[in-house]
mmCIF file with all atom_site columns, C-alpha atoms in Angstrom:
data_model
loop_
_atom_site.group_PDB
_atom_site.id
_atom_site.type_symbol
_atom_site.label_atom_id
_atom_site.label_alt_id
_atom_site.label_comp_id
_atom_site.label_asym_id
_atom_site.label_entity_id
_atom_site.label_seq_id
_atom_site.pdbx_PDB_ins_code
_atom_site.Cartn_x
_atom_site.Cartn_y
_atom_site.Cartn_z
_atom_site.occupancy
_atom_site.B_iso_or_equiv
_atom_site.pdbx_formal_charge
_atom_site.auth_seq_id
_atom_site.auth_comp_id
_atom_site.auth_asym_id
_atom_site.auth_atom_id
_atom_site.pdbx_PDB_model_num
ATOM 1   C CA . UNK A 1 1   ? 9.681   5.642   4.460   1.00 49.00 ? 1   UNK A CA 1
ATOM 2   C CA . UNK A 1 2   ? 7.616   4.891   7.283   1.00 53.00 ? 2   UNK A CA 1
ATOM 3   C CA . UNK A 1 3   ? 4.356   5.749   8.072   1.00 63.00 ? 3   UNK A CA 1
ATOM 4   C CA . UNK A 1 4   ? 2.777   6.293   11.387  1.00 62.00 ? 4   UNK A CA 1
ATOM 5   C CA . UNK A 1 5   ? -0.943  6.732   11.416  1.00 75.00 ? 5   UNK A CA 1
ATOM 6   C CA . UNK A 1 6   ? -2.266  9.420   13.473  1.00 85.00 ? 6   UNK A CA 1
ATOM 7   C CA . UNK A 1 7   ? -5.596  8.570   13.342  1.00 89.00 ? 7   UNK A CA 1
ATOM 8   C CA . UNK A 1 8   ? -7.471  5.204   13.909  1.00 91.00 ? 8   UNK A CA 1
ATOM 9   C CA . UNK A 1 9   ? -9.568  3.409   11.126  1.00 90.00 ? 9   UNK A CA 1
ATOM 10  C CA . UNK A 1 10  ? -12.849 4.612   13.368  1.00 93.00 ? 10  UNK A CA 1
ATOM 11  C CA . UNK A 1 11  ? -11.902 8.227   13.203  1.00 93.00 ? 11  UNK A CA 1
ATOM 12  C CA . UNK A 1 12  ? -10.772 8.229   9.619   1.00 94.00 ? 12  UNK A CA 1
ATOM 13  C CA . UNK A 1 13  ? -14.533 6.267   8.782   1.00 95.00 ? 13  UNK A CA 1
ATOM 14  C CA . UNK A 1 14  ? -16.124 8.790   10.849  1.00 95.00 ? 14  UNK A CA 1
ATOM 15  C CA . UNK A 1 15  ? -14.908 11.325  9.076   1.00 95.00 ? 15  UNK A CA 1
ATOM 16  C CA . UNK A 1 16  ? -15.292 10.057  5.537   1.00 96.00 ? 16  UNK A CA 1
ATOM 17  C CA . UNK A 1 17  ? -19.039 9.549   6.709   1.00 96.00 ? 17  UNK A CA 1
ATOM 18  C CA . UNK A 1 18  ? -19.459 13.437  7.979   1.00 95.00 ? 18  UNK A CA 1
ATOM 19  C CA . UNK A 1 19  ? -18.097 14.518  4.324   1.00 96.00 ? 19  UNK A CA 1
ATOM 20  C CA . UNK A 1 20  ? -20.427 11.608  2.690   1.00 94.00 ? 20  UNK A CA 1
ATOM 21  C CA . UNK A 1 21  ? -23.461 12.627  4.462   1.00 94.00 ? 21  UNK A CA 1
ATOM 22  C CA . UNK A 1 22  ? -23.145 17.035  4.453   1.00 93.00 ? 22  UNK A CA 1
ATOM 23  C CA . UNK A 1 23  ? -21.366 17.003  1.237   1.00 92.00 ? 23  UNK A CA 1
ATOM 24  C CA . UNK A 1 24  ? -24.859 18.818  -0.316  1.00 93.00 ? 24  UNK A CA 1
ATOM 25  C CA . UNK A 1 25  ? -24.587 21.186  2.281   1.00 94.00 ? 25  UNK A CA 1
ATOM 26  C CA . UNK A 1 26  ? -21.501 22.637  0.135   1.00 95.00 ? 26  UNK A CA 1
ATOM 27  C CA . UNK A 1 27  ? -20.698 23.841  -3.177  1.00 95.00 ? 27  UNK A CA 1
ATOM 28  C CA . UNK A 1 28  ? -17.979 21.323  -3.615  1.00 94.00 ? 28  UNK A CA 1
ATOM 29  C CA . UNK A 1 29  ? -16.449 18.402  -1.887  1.00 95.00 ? 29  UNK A CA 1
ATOM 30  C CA . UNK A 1 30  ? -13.157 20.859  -1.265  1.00 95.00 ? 30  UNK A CA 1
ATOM 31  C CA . UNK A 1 31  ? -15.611 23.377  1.375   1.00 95.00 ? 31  UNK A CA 1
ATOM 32  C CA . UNK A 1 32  ? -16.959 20.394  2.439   1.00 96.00 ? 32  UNK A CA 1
ATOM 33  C CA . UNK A 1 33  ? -13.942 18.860  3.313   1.00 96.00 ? 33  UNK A CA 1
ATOM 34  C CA . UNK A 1 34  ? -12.406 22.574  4.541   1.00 96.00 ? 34  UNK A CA 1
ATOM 35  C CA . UNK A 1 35  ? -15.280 22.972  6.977   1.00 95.00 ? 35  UNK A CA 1
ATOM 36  C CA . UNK A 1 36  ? -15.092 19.324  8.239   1.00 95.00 ? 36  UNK A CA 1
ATOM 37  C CA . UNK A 1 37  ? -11.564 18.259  8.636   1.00 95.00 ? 37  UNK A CA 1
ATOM 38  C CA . UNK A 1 38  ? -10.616 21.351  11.667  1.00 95.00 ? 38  UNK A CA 1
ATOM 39  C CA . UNK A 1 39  ? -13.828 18.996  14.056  1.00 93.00 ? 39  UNK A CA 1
ATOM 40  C CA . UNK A 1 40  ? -11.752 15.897  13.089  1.00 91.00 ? 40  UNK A CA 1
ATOM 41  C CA . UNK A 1 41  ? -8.304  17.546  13.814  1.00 92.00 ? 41  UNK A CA 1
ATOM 42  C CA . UNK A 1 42  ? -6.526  17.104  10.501  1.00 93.00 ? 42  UNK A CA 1
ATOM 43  C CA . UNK A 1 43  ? -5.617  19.221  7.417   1.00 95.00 ? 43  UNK A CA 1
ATOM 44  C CA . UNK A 1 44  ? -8.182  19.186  4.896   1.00 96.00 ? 44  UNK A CA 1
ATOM 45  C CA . UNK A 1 45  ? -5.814  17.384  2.150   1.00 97.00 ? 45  UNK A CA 1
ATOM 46  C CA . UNK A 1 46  ? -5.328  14.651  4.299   1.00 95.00 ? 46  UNK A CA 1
ATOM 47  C CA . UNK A 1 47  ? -9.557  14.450  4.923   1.00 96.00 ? 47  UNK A CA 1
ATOM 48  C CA . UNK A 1 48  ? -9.409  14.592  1.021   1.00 96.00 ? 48  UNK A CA 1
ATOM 49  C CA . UNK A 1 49  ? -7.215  11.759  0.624   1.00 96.00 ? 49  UNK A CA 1
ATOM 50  C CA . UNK A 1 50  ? -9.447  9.926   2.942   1.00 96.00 ? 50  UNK A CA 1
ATOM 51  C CA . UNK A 1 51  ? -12.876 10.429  1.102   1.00 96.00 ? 51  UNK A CA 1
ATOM 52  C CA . UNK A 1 52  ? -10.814 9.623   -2.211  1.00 96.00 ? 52  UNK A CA 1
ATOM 53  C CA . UNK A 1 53  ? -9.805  6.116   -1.069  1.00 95.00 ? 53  UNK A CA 1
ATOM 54  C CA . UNK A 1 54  ? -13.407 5.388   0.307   1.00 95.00 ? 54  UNK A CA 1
ATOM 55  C CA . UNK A 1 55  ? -14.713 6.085   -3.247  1.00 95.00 ? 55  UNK A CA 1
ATOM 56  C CA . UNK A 1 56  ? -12.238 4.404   -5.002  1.00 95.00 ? 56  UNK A CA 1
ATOM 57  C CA . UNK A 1 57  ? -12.636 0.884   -2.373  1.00 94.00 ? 57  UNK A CA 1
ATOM 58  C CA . UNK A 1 58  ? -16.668 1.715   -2.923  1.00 93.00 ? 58  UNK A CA 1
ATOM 59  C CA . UNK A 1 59  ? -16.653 1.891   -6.895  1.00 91.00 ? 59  UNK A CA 1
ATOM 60  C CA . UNK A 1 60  ? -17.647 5.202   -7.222  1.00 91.00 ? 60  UNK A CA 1
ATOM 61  C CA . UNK A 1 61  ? -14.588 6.612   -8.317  1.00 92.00 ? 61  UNK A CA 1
ATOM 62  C CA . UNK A 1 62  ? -11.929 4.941   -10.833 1.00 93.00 ? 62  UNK A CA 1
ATOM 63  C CA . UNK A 1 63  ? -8.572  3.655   -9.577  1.00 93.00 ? 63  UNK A CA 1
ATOM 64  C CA . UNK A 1 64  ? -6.915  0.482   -7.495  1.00 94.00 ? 64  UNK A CA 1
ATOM 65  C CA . UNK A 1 65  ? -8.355  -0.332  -4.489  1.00 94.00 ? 65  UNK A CA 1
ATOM 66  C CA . UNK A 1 66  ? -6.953  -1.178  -1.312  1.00 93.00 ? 66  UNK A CA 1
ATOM 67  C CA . UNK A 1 67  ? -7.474  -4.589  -1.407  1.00 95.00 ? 67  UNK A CA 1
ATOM 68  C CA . UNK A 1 68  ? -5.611  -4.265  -5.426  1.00 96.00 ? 68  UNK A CA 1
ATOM 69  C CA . UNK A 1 69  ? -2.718  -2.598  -3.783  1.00 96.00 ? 69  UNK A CA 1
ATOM 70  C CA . UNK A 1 70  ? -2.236  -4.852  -1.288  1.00 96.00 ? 70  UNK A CA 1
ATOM 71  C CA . UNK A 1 71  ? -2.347  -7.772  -3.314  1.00 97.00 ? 71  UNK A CA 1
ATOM 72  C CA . UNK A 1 72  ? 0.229   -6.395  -5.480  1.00 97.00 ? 72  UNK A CA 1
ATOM 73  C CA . UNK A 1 73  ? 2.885   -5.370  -2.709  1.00 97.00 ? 73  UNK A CA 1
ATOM 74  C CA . UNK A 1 74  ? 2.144   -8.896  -1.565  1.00 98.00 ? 74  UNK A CA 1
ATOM 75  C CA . UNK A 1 75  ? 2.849   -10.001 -5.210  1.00 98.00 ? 75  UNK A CA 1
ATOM 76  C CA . UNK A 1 76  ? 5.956   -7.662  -5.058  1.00 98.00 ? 76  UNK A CA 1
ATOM 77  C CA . UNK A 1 77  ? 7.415   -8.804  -1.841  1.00 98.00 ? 77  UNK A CA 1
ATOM 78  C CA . UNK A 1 78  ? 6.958   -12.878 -3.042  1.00 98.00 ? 78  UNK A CA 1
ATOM 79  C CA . UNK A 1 79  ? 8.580   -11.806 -6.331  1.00 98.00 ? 79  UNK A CA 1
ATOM 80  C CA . UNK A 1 80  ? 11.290  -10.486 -4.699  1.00 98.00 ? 80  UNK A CA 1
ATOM 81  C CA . UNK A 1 81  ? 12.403  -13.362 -2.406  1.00 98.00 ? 81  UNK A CA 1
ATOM 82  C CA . UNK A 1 82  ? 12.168  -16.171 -5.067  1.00 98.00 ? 82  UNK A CA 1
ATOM 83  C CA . UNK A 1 83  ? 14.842  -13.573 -7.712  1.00 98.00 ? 83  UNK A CA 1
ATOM 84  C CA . UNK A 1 84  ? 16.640  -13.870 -4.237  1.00 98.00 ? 84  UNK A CA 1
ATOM 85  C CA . UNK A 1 85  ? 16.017  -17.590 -3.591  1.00 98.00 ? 85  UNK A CA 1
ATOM 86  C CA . UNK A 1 86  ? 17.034  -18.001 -7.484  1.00 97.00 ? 86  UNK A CA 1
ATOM 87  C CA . UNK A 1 87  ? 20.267  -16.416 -7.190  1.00 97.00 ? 87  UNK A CA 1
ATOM 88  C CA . UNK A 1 88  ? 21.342  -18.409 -4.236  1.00 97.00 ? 88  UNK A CA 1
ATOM 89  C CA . UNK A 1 89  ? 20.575  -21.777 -5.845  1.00 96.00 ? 89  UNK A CA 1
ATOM 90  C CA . UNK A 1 90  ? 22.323  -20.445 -9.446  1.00 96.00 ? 90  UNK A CA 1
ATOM 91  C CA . UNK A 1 91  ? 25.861  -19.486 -6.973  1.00 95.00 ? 91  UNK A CA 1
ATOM 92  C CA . UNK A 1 92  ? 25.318  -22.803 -5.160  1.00 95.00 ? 92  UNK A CA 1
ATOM 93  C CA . UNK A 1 93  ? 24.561  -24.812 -8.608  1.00 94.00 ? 93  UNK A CA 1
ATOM 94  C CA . UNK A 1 94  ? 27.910  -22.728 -9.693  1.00 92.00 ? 94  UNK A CA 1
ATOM 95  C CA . UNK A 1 95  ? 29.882  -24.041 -6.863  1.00 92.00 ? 95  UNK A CA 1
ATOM 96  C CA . UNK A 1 96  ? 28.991  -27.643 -6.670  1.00 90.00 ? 96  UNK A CA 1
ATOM 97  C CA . UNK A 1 97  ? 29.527  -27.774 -10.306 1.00 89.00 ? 97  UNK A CA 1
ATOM 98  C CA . UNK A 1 98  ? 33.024  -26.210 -10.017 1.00 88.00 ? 98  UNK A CA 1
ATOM 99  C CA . UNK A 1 99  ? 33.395  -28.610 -6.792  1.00 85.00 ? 99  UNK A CA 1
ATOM 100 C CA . UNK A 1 100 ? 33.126  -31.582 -9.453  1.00 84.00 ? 100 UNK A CA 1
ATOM 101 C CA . UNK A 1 101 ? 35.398  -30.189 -12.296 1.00 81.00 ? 101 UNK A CA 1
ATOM 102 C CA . UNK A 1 102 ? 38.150  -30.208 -9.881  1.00 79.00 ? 102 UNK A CA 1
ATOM 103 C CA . UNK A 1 103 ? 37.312  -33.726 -8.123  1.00 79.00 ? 103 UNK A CA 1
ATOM 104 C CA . UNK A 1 104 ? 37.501  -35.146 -11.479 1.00 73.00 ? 104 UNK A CA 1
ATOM 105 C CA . UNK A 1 105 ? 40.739  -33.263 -12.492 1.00 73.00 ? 105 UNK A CA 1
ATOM 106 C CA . UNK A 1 106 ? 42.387  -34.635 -9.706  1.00 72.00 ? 106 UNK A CA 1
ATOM 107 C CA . UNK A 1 107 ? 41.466  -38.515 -10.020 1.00 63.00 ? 107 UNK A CA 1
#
């Protein structure tokens, strides 16, 4: 799945900001979020998402951070290509070995 992102990192801080700084203007984060997201030109959840992922990169809320995640798809990604590195070595280690049985069958 790939994600394009609609909006650039200025916007998306700009927004998170507006809900930061009127969020006692509302009863709850949600109306805050309702009333604010139509001036940024998204859909509320999506403005929601955004002011969740601030908290959780400020501390405020529980949860892996960006930085967390990132490291861990990084992790992911290296972890991957040595099980594939492995696996070529163990069928070339195979081979060579094989390649020696039958030299020395043959002399």
């Amino acid at each position: 799945m790939n994600k394009t992102n609609k909006f650039s990192p200025e916007v998306r801080e700009r927004a998170v900001r507006l809900v930061q700084e009127h969020r006692g203007e509302y009863p709850s984060l949600w109306s805050a979020v309702e009333s604010i997201a139509p001036k940024i030109g998204c859909v509320p959840q999506t403005l929601l998402e955004w002011v969740k992922r601030a908290e959780i990169d400020a501390g405020a809320r529980p949860g892996m951070t960006t930085a967390e995640m990132q490291r861990i798809k990084e992790l992911e990604r290296e972890n991957k290509e040595l099980r594939r590195a492995n696996e070529i070595l163990k069928t070339a280690s195979a081979f060579f070995a094989q390649a020696e049985l039958d030299r020395k069958l043959k002399s």
